[in-house]
PDB file of C-alpha atoms in Angstrom:
ATOM      1  CA  MET A   1      23.972 -22.991  36.786  1.00  0.00           C
ATOM      2  CA  SER A   2      23.163 -20.772  33.823  1.00  0.00           C
ATOM      3  CA  ASN A   3      21.562 -17.346  33.853  1.00  0.00           C
ATOM      4  CA  TYR A   4      19.570 -18.311  30.789  1.00  0.00           C
ATOM      5  CA  HIS A   5      16.221 -20.010  30.922  1.00  0.00           C
ATOM      6  CA  MET A   6      14.812 -22.165  28.210  1.00  0.00           C
ATOM      7  CA  VAL A   7      11.628 -20.707  26.861  1.00  0.00           C
ATOM      8  CA  GLU A   8       9.360 -22.731  24.636  1.00  0.00           C
ATOM      9  CA  ALA A   9       8.404 -20.774  21.558  1.00  0.00           C
ATOM     10  CA  ARG A  10       5.088 -21.453  19.936  1.00  0.00           C
ATOM     11  CA  VAL A  11       4.027 -20.227  16.556  1.00  0.00           C
ATOM     12  CA  PHE A  12       0.345 -20.043  15.826  1.00  0.00           C
ATOM     13  CA  PHE A  13      -1.047 -20.057  12.325  1.00  0.00           C
ATOM     14  CA  ASP A  14      -4.444 -18.538  11.809  1.00  0.00           C
ATOM     15  CA  LEU A  15      -6.196 -20.923   9.436  1.00  0.00           C
ATOM     16  CA  ARG A  16      -8.847 -18.322   8.653  1.00  0.00           C
ATOM     17  CA  GLN A  17      -6.324 -16.207   6.742  1.00  0.00           C
ATOM     18  CA  ARG A  18      -4.628 -18.602   4.328  1.00  0.00           C
ATOM     19  CA  VAL A  19      -5.092 -22.271   3.620  1.00  0.00           C
ATOM     20  CA  GLY A  20      -2.838 -23.689   0.926  1.00  0.00           C
ATOM     21  CA  GLY A  21      -2.144 -20.185  -0.351  1.00  0.00           C
ATOM     22  CA  GLU A  22      -5.863 -19.501  -0.870  1.00  0.00           C
ATOM     23  CA  LEU A  23      -7.849 -17.003   1.124  1.00  0.00           C
ATOM     24  CA  ALA A  24     -10.080 -18.802   3.562  1.00  0.00           C
ATOM     25  CA  MET A  25     -11.769 -15.850   5.241  1.00  0.00           C
ATOM     26  CA  SER A  26     -11.746 -12.076   5.058  1.00  0.00           C
ATOM     27  CA  ARG A  27     -13.155  -9.442   7.363  1.00  0.00           C
ATOM     28  CA  VAL A  28     -14.980  -6.229   6.436  1.00  0.00           C
ATOM     29  CA  LEU A  29     -13.985  -3.364   8.718  1.00  0.00           C
ATOM     30  CA  PRO A  30     -16.761  -1.384  10.475  1.00  0.00           C
ATOM     31  CA  GLU A  31     -18.542   1.177   8.309  1.00  0.00           C
ATOM     32  CA  PRO A  32     -21.645   3.360   8.627  1.00  0.00           C
ATOM     33  CA  THR A  33     -24.998   2.265   7.282  1.00  0.00           C
ATOM     34  CA  VAL A  34     -26.487   4.085   4.310  1.00  0.00           C
ATOM     35  CA  GLU A  35     -29.180   5.578   6.551  1.00  0.00           C
ATOM     36  CA  SER A  36     -26.522   7.102   8.813  1.00  0.00           C
ATOM     37  CA  PHE A  37     -24.563   8.844   6.023  1.00  0.00           C
ATOM     38  CA  ASP A  38     -23.991  12.494   6.889  1.00  0.00           C
ATOM     39  CA  LEU A  39     -23.318  14.922   4.054  1.00  0.00           C
ATOM     40  CA  THR A  40     -21.180  17.126   6.299  1.00  0.00           C
ATOM     41  CA  VAL A  41     -18.942  14.186   7.246  1.00  0.00           C
ATOM     42  CA  ILE A  42     -18.591  13.085   3.608  1.00  0.00           C
ATOM     43  CA  LEU A  43     -17.726  16.585   2.384  1.00  0.00           C
ATOM     44  CA  SER A  44     -15.308  17.043   5.291  1.00  0.00           C
ATOM     45  CA  ALA A  45     -13.545  13.797   4.339  1.00  0.00           C
ATOM     46  CA  LEU A  46     -13.238  14.973   0.732  1.00  0.00           C
ATOM     47  CA  ALA A  47     -12.097  18.492   1.711  1.00  0.00           C
ATOM     48  CA  GLU A  48      -8.554  17.312   2.472  1.00  0.00           C
ATOM     49  CA  PRO A  49      -6.545  17.233  -0.812  1.00  0.00           C
ATOM     50  CA  GLY A  50      -4.769  13.942  -0.049  1.00  0.00           C
ATOM     51  CA  ARG A  51      -7.974  12.086   0.705  1.00  0.00           C
ATOM     52  CA  ARG A  52      -9.650  13.612  -2.341  1.00  0.00           C
ATOM     53  CA  ALA A  53      -6.730  12.415  -4.516  1.00  0.00           C
ATOM     54  CA  LEU A  54      -7.023   8.889  -3.064  1.00  0.00           C
ATOM     55  CA  MET A  55     -10.785   8.901  -3.528  1.00  0.00           C
ATOM     56  CA  THR A  56     -10.526  10.195  -7.107  1.00  0.00           C
ATOM     57  CA  ALA A  57      -8.106   7.393  -8.015  1.00  0.00           C
ATOM     58  CA  LEU A  58     -10.382   4.835  -6.347  1.00  0.00           C
ATOM     59  CA  TYR A  59     -13.456   6.265  -8.095  1.00  0.00           C
ATOM     60  CA  ARG A  60     -11.796   5.976 -11.513  1.00  0.00           C
ATOM     61  CA  ARG A  61     -10.992   2.335 -10.806  1.00  0.00           C
ATOM     62  CA  ALA A  62     -14.499   1.725  -9.463  1.00  0.00           C
ATOM     63  CA  ALA A  63     -15.854   2.144 -12.982  1.00  0.00           C
ATOM     64  CA  ARG A  64     -14.128  -1.158 -13.735  1.00  0.00           C
ATOM     65  CA  ASP A  65     -15.826  -2.645 -10.645  1.00  0.00           C
ATOM     66  CA  GLU A  66     -12.624  -4.006  -9.153  1.00  0.00           C
ATOM     67  CA  PRO A  67     -11.588  -3.955  -5.513  1.00  0.00           C
ATOM     68  CA  ILE A  68      -7.983  -2.856  -5.126  1.00  0.00           C
ATOM     69  CA  ASP A  69      -5.241  -3.157  -2.551  1.00  0.00           C
ATOM     70  CA  CYS A  70      -4.983   0.158  -0.727  1.00  0.00           C
ATOM     71  CA  MET A  71      -1.187   0.263  -1.146  1.00  0.00           C
ATOM     72  CA  VAL A  72      -1.473   0.044  -4.948  1.00  0.00           C
ATOM     73  CA  ILE A  73      -3.600   3.196  -5.039  1.00  0.00           C
ATOM     74  CA  ALA A  74      -1.293   4.888  -2.527  1.00  0.00           C
ATOM     75  CA  GLN A  75       1.706   4.225  -4.787  1.00  0.00           C
ATOM     76  CA  GLU A  76      -0.240   5.410  -7.821  1.00  0.00           C
ATOM     77  CA  VAL A  77      -1.285   8.669  -6.154  1.00  0.00           C
ATOM     78  CA  ASP A  78       2.085   9.127  -4.357  1.00  0.00           C
ATOM     79  CA  LEU A  79       1.041  11.528  -1.610  1.00  0.00           C
ATOM     80  CA  GLY A  80       4.468  11.405   0.016  1.00  0.00           C
ATOM     81  CA  VAL A  81       3.052  10.721   3.482  1.00  0.00           C
ATOM     82  CA  SER A  82       3.958   8.179   6.150  1.00  0.00           C
ATOM     83  CA  ALA A  83       2.153   4.845   6.466  1.00  0.00           C
ATOM     84  CA  PRO A  84       0.252   5.943   9.610  1.00  0.00           C
ATOM     85  CA  THR A  85      -0.965   9.102   7.832  1.00  0.00           C
ATOM     86  CA  LEU A  86      -2.070   7.054   4.835  1.00  0.00           C
ATOM     87  CA  SER A  87      -3.887   4.650   7.138  1.00  0.00           C
ATOM     88  CA  HIS A  88      -5.613   7.633   8.769  1.00  0.00           C
ATOM     89  CA  HIS A  89      -6.784   8.912   5.364  1.00  0.00           C
ATOM     90  CA  TYR A  90      -8.288   5.528   4.488  1.00  0.00           C
ATOM     91  CA  ARG A  91      -9.960   5.332   7.921  1.00  0.00           C
ATOM     92  CA  VAL A  92     -11.564   8.771   7.475  1.00  0.00           C
ATOM     93  CA  LEU A  93     -12.881   7.761   4.042  1.00  0.00           C
ATOM     94  CA  ARG A  94     -14.241   4.507   5.477  1.00  0.00           C
ATOM     95  CA  GLU A  95     -15.860   6.162   8.495  1.00  0.00           C
ATOM     96  CA  ALA A  96     -17.508   8.709   6.194  1.00  0.00           C
ATOM     97  CA  GLY A  97     -19.054   5.795   4.285  1.00  0.00           C
ATOM     98  CA  LEU A  98     -17.239   6.444   1.015  1.00  0.00           C
ATOM     99  CA  VAL A  99     -15.276   3.182   0.879  1.00  0.00           C
ATOM    100  CA  ARG A 100     -15.553  -0.382   2.141  1.00  0.00           C
ATOM    101  CA  THR A 101     -12.329  -1.865   3.492  1.00  0.00           C
ATOM    102  CA  THR A 102     -11.820  -5.607   3.718  1.00  0.00           C
ATOM    103  CA  ALA A 103      -8.936  -7.107   5.662  1.00  0.00           C
ATOM    104  CA  VAL A 104      -7.437  -9.945   3.650  1.00  0.00           C
ATOM    105  CA  GLY A 105      -4.578 -11.400   5.626  1.00  0.00           C
ATOM    106  CA  ARG A 106      -2.201  -8.495   6.223  1.00  0.00           C
ATOM    107  CA  SER A 107      -3.410  -6.399   3.311  1.00  0.00           C
ATOM    108  CA  ARG A 108      -6.456  -4.186   2.954  1.00  0.00           C
ATOM    109  CA  VAL A 109      -8.715  -4.235  -0.096  1.00  0.00           C
ATOM    110  CA  VAL A 110     -10.747  -1.104  -0.752  1.00  0.00           C
ATOM    111  CA  THR A 111     -13.889  -0.635  -2.849  1.00  0.00           C
ATOM    112  CA  VAL A 112     -15.880   2.539  -3.407  1.00  0.00           C
ATOM    113  CA  ARG A 113     -19.452   2.351  -2.092  1.00  0.00           C
ATOM    114  CA  ILE A 114     -20.877   3.978  -5.216  1.00  0.00           C
ATOM    115  CA  THR A 115     -24.332   2.408  -5.024  1.00  0.00           C
ATOM    116  CA  ASP A 116     -24.706   3.242  -1.335  1.00  0.00           C
ATOM    117  CA  VAL A 117     -23.580   6.867  -1.685  1.00  0.00           C
ATOM    118  CA  GLU A 118     -25.623   7.400  -4.863  1.00  0.00           C
ATOM    119  CA  SER A 119     -28.774   6.046  -3.206  1.00  0.00           C
ATOM    120  CA  ARG A 120     -28.439   8.615  -0.432  1.00  0.00           C
ATOM    121  CA  PHE A 121     -26.859  11.561  -2.316  1.00  0.00           C
ATOM    122  CA  PRO A 122     -27.399  11.153  -6.086  1.00  0.00           C
ATOM    123  CA  GLY A 123     -24.642  12.672  -8.222  1.00  0.00           C
ATOM    124  CA  LEU A 124     -22.395  13.601  -5.292  1.00  0.00           C
ATOM    125  CA  LEU A 125     -19.403  11.431  -6.173  1.00  0.00           C
ATOM    126  CA  ASP A 126     -19.466  12.384  -9.834  1.00  0.00           C
ATOM    127  CA  ALA A 127     -19.749  16.091  -9.006  1.00  0.00           C
ATOM    128  CA  THR A 128     -16.959  16.117  -6.434  1.00  0.00           C
ATOM    129  CA  LEU A 129     -14.493  13.658  -7.939  1.00  0.00           C
ATOM    130  CA  THR A 130     -14.661  14.338 -11.684  1.00  0.00           C
ATOM    131  CA  ALA A 131     -14.665  18.147 -11.547  1.00  0.00           C
ATOM    132  CA  THR A 132     -11.477  19.632 -13.019  1.00  0.00           C
TER     133      THR A 132
END
């Protein structure tokens, strides 16, 4: 008799993520409503230099109205931080209402919520992210 037991391995494929290489479904991560934006929370999120650098890079790309993979911006900005720290920075920006994050398979696509922020605090993003 053997000390090893046969275990049946099952692999599950989530059809919502990819079908024939094409995205079948994505998921927007939780974010605050425009009415619940808090200026203190937004300014606190932008007070940290790493998050401000990420947000500035995202804001510059937002002018071209293109969502971007969060790792592309992270490589462009090169903060020199660990993946969990980078994830924390993106979470703080999202929870402040500055960005919208969409889970697409295993990657995260980020867009700046310019219209939402501008409707609540006109001129804030331009004043804080384009100042030299």
